[in-house]
Amino acid sequence: NCQLWAVDRVTFRTLLASTASHSRDEKVAALRNVSLFQNLNDAAIDRISDALQIVTFASGDYIIKQGDLGDRFYVVKSGEVIVTQSSSGGYENELTRCQVGDYFGEIALMQDEPRKANVKALSPTVECYSLDRASFTSMMGSLKTVLEKNTSIQLLKGVHLLKGLSAEELEKVAAAVQH
């Protein structure tokens, strides 16, 4: 015994369009909360939103492994991740943690170098928006300066001696280091 349900074509297409629209609106709203994208116009946000994919990781999964080639940029959609750096003794030293709206993976894409750190899922489930290298390069090229500054600030946040500095003070240190 089984039951078969049918939906007419118009209803199906309406549901599909509604779901796609909701998903796009959700991505756009999430991107608006990412510090890197806050000053972008609607057209730029829409282009980035259209290129994003959602990827899911379980607790303990490596999203990025130090030394691997960089092929994706990530924005945390839900959950928390830990950023570590492997030492010569095989230990992983915590640099920082990223939560909803934080991003990572841009350094390897901007500098075309291997990954400089590990990123591992901490929460039972972590969802990230992901942008592939080609999309990142074509859409983010104009944001390179902003990315470099924000990357410096993120790295400085991981320095134990600087943890007490305000956001403004970290920006000043980052600017001084870049020059």
Short mmCIF file of C-alpha atoms in Angstrom, two decimals:
data_model
loop_
_atom_site.label_atom_id
_atom_site.label_comp_id
_atom_site.label_asym_id
_atom_site.label_seq_id
_atom_site.Cartn_x
_atom_site.Cartn_y
_atom_site.Cartn_z
CA ASN A 1 0.00 0.00 0.00
CA CYS A 2 1.28 3.43 -0.86
CA GLN A 3 -0.15 6.87 -1.45
CA LEU A 4 0.86 9.08 -4.31
CA TRP A 5 0.61 12.83 -4.03
CA ALA A 6 0.67 15.05 -7.06
CA VAL A 7 1.33 18.77 -7.45
CA ASP A 8 0.46 20.64 -10.60
CA ARG A 9 3.28 22.37 -12.50
CA VAL A 10 2.26 25.93 -11.58
CA THR A 11 2.12 25.13 -7.86
CA PHE A 12 5.46 23.28 -8.04
CA ARG A 13 7.19 26.17 -9.81
CA THR A 14 5.70 28.68 -7.37
CA LEU A 15 6.98 26.65 -4.41
CA LEU A 16 10.39 26.25 -6.01
CA ALA A 17 10.68 29.97 -6.76
CA SER A 18 9.56 30.86 -3.24
CA THR A 19 12.14 28.55 -1.68
CA ALA A 20 14.92 29.88 -3.91
CA SER A 21 13.94 33.47 -3.12
CA HIS A 22 13.93 32.76 0.63
CA SER A 23 17.36 31.12 0.40
CA ARG A 24 18.75 34.09 -1.52
CA ASP A 25 17.26 36.59 0.95
CA GLU A 26 18.81 34.61 3.81
CA LYS A 27 22.25 34.71 2.13
CA VAL A 28 22.00 38.44 1.42
CA ALA A 29 21.00 39.15 5.04
CA ALA A 30 23.90 37.03 6.31
CA LEU A 31 26.38 38.78 4.00
CA ARG A 32 25.19 42.17 5.25
CA ASN A 33 26.31 41.11 8.75
CA VAL A 34 29.84 40.20 7.61
CA SER A 35 32.19 43.09 8.35
CA LEU A 36 34.00 42.64 5.05
CA PHE A 37 30.82 43.15 3.01
CA GLN A 38 29.04 45.89 4.97
CA ASN A 39 30.07 48.69 2.63
CA LEU A 40 29.23 46.88 -0.62
CA ASN A 41 26.30 47.96 -2.77
CA ASP A 42 23.28 45.71 -3.37
CA ALA A 43 24.48 44.55 -6.80
CA ALA A 44 27.82 43.34 -5.41
CA ILE A 45 26.11 41.56 -2.49
CA ASP A 46 23.67 39.90 -4.93
CA ARG A 47 26.54 38.64 -7.13
CA ILE A 48 28.36 37.17 -4.13
CA SER A 49 25.13 35.67 -2.79
CA ASP A 50 24.42 33.93 -6.09
CA ALA A 51 27.87 32.31 -6.09
CA LEU A 52 27.77 31.05 -2.49
CA GLN A 53 27.28 27.39 -1.65
CA ILE A 54 26.34 26.02 1.76
CA VAL A 55 28.60 23.32 3.19
CA THR A 56 28.05 21.44 6.46
CA PHE A 57 30.64 20.00 8.84
CA ALA A 58 30.36 17.83 11.95
CA SER A 59 32.21 18.52 15.20
CA GLY A 60 35.91 17.70 14.79
CA ASP A 61 35.87 17.90 10.98
CA TYR A 62 38.72 19.87 9.46
CA ILE A 63 37.35 22.55 7.18
CA ILE A 64 40.86 23.71 6.30
CA LYS A 65 44.16 21.91 6.93
CA GLN A 66 47.43 23.77 7.31
CA GLY A 67 49.65 23.22 4.27
CA ASP A 68 46.81 22.37 1.86
CA LEU A 69 46.27 24.45 -1.24
CA GLY A 70 43.59 27.08 -0.79
CA ASP A 71 40.59 26.61 -3.03
CA ARG A 72 37.69 28.13 -1.03
CA PHE A 73 36.72 31.12 1.13
CA TYR A 74 34.28 30.56 4.01
CA VAL A 75 31.81 32.57 6.08
CA VAL A 76 30.38 30.90 9.19
CA LYS A 77 26.59 30.57 8.78
CA SER A 78 25.96 28.68 12.04
CA GLY A 79 28.06 27.13 14.77
CA GLU A 80 31.60 27.80 15.93
CA VAL A 81 35.01 26.85 14.54
CA ILE A 82 38.49 26.91 16.04
CA VAL A 83 41.54 28.19 14.17
CA THR A 84 44.81 26.50 15.12
CA GLN A 85 48.36 26.35 13.90
CA SER A 86 50.38 23.15 14.04
CA SER A 87 53.73 23.35 15.78
CA SER A 88 56.82 21.33 14.92
CA GLY A 89 56.02 19.03 17.86
CA GLY A 90 52.67 18.12 16.32
CA TYR A 91 50.59 20.17 18.75
CA GLU A 92 47.86 22.49 17.57
CA ASN A 93 48.01 25.93 19.17
CA GLU A 94 44.71 27.83 19.25
CA LEU A 95 44.86 31.17 17.42
CA THR A 96 41.22 32.22 17.57
CA ARG A 97 37.63 31.06 17.26
CA CYS A 98 35.14 32.11 14.61
CA GLN A 99 31.39 32.35 14.98
CA VAL A 100 28.42 33.39 12.84
CA GLY A 101 29.45 36.14 10.41
CA ASP A 102 33.21 35.55 10.75
CA TYR A 103 35.16 34.55 7.67
CA PHE A 104 38.33 32.59 6.96
CA GLY A 105 40.33 31.07 4.12
CA GLU A 106 41.05 34.33 2.33
CA ILE A 107 44.83 34.44 2.92
CA ALA A 108 45.66 31.40 0.81
CA LEU A 109 43.44 32.68 -2.01
CA MET A 110 44.81 36.23 -1.97
CA GLN A 111 48.46 35.22 -1.72
CA ASP A 112 48.21 31.98 -3.73
CA GLU A 113 50.02 30.12 -0.95
CA PRO A 114 49.29 26.97 1.06
CA ARG A 115 46.95 27.30 4.05
CA LYS A 116 48.69 28.84 7.06
CA ALA A 117 46.36 27.38 9.71
CA ASN A 118 43.85 24.65 10.48
CA VAL A 119 40.16 25.40 10.87
CA LYS A 120 38.09 22.77 12.65
CA ALA A 121 34.37 22.54 13.46
CA LEU A 122 33.69 22.90 17.21
CA SER A 123 29.89 22.85 17.34
CA PRO A 124 27.99 19.60 16.75
CA THR A 125 27.09 21.00 13.31
CA VAL A 126 28.75 23.91 11.53
CA GLU A 127 27.34 25.43 8.36
CA CYS A 128 29.44 27.72 6.21
CA TYR A 129 28.81 29.74 3.11
CA SER A 130 31.58 28.91 0.69
CA LEU A 131 32.97 30.71 -2.35
CA ASP A 132 35.30 28.92 -4.79
CA ARG A 133 38.66 30.39 -5.88
CA ALA A 134 37.51 31.65 -9.29
CA SER A 135 34.46 33.44 -7.87
CA PHE A 136 36.49 34.81 -4.97
CA THR A 137 39.18 36.18 -7.29
CA SER A 138 36.74 37.80 -9.72
CA MET A 139 34.42 39.28 -7.08
CA MET A 140 36.83 40.12 -4.30
CA GLY A 141 39.72 41.61 -6.24
CA SER A 142 38.56 45.14 -5.44
CA LEU A 143 38.32 44.26 -1.75
CA LYS A 144 41.92 43.11 -1.47
CA THR A 145 43.00 46.05 0.70
CA VAL A 146 40.06 45.61 3.06
CA LEU A 147 40.71 41.87 3.24
CA GLU A 148 44.40 42.40 4.01
CA LYS A 149 43.56 44.83 6.83
CA ASN A 150 40.88 42.56 8.30
CA THR A 151 43.20 39.55 8.03
CA SER A 152 45.90 41.41 9.94
CA ILE A 153 43.39 42.32 12.65
CA GLN A 154 42.22 38.69 12.92
CA LEU A 155 45.81 37.49 13.28
CA LEU A 156 46.55 40.16 15.88
CA LYS A 157 43.50 39.05 17.89
CA GLY A 158 45.20 35.66 18.23
CA VAL A 159 48.31 37.19 19.83
CA HIS A 160 48.01 36.68 23.58
CA LEU A 161 49.73 39.97 24.46
CA LEU A 162 47.25 41.95 22.34
CA LYS A 163 44.00 40.34 23.55
CA GLY A 164 43.14 43.34 25.76
CA LEU A 165 43.24 45.87 22.92
CA SER A 166 40.06 47.46 21.61
CA ALA A 167 39.01 47.11 17.96
CA GLU A 168 40.25 50.63 17.26
CA GLU A 169 43.64 49.90 18.83
CA LEU A 170 43.95 46.66 16.85
CA GLU A 171 43.24 48.60 13.64
CA LYS A 172 46.04 51.01 14.47
CA VAL A 173 48.48 48.18 15.11
CA ALA A 174 47.42 46.45 11.88
CA ALA A 175 47.93 49.66 9.89
CA ALA A 176 51.38 50.14 11.43
CA VAL A 177 52.36 46.53 10.63
CA GLN A 178 51.25 46.84 6.98
CA HIS A 179 53.41 49.90 6.36
#
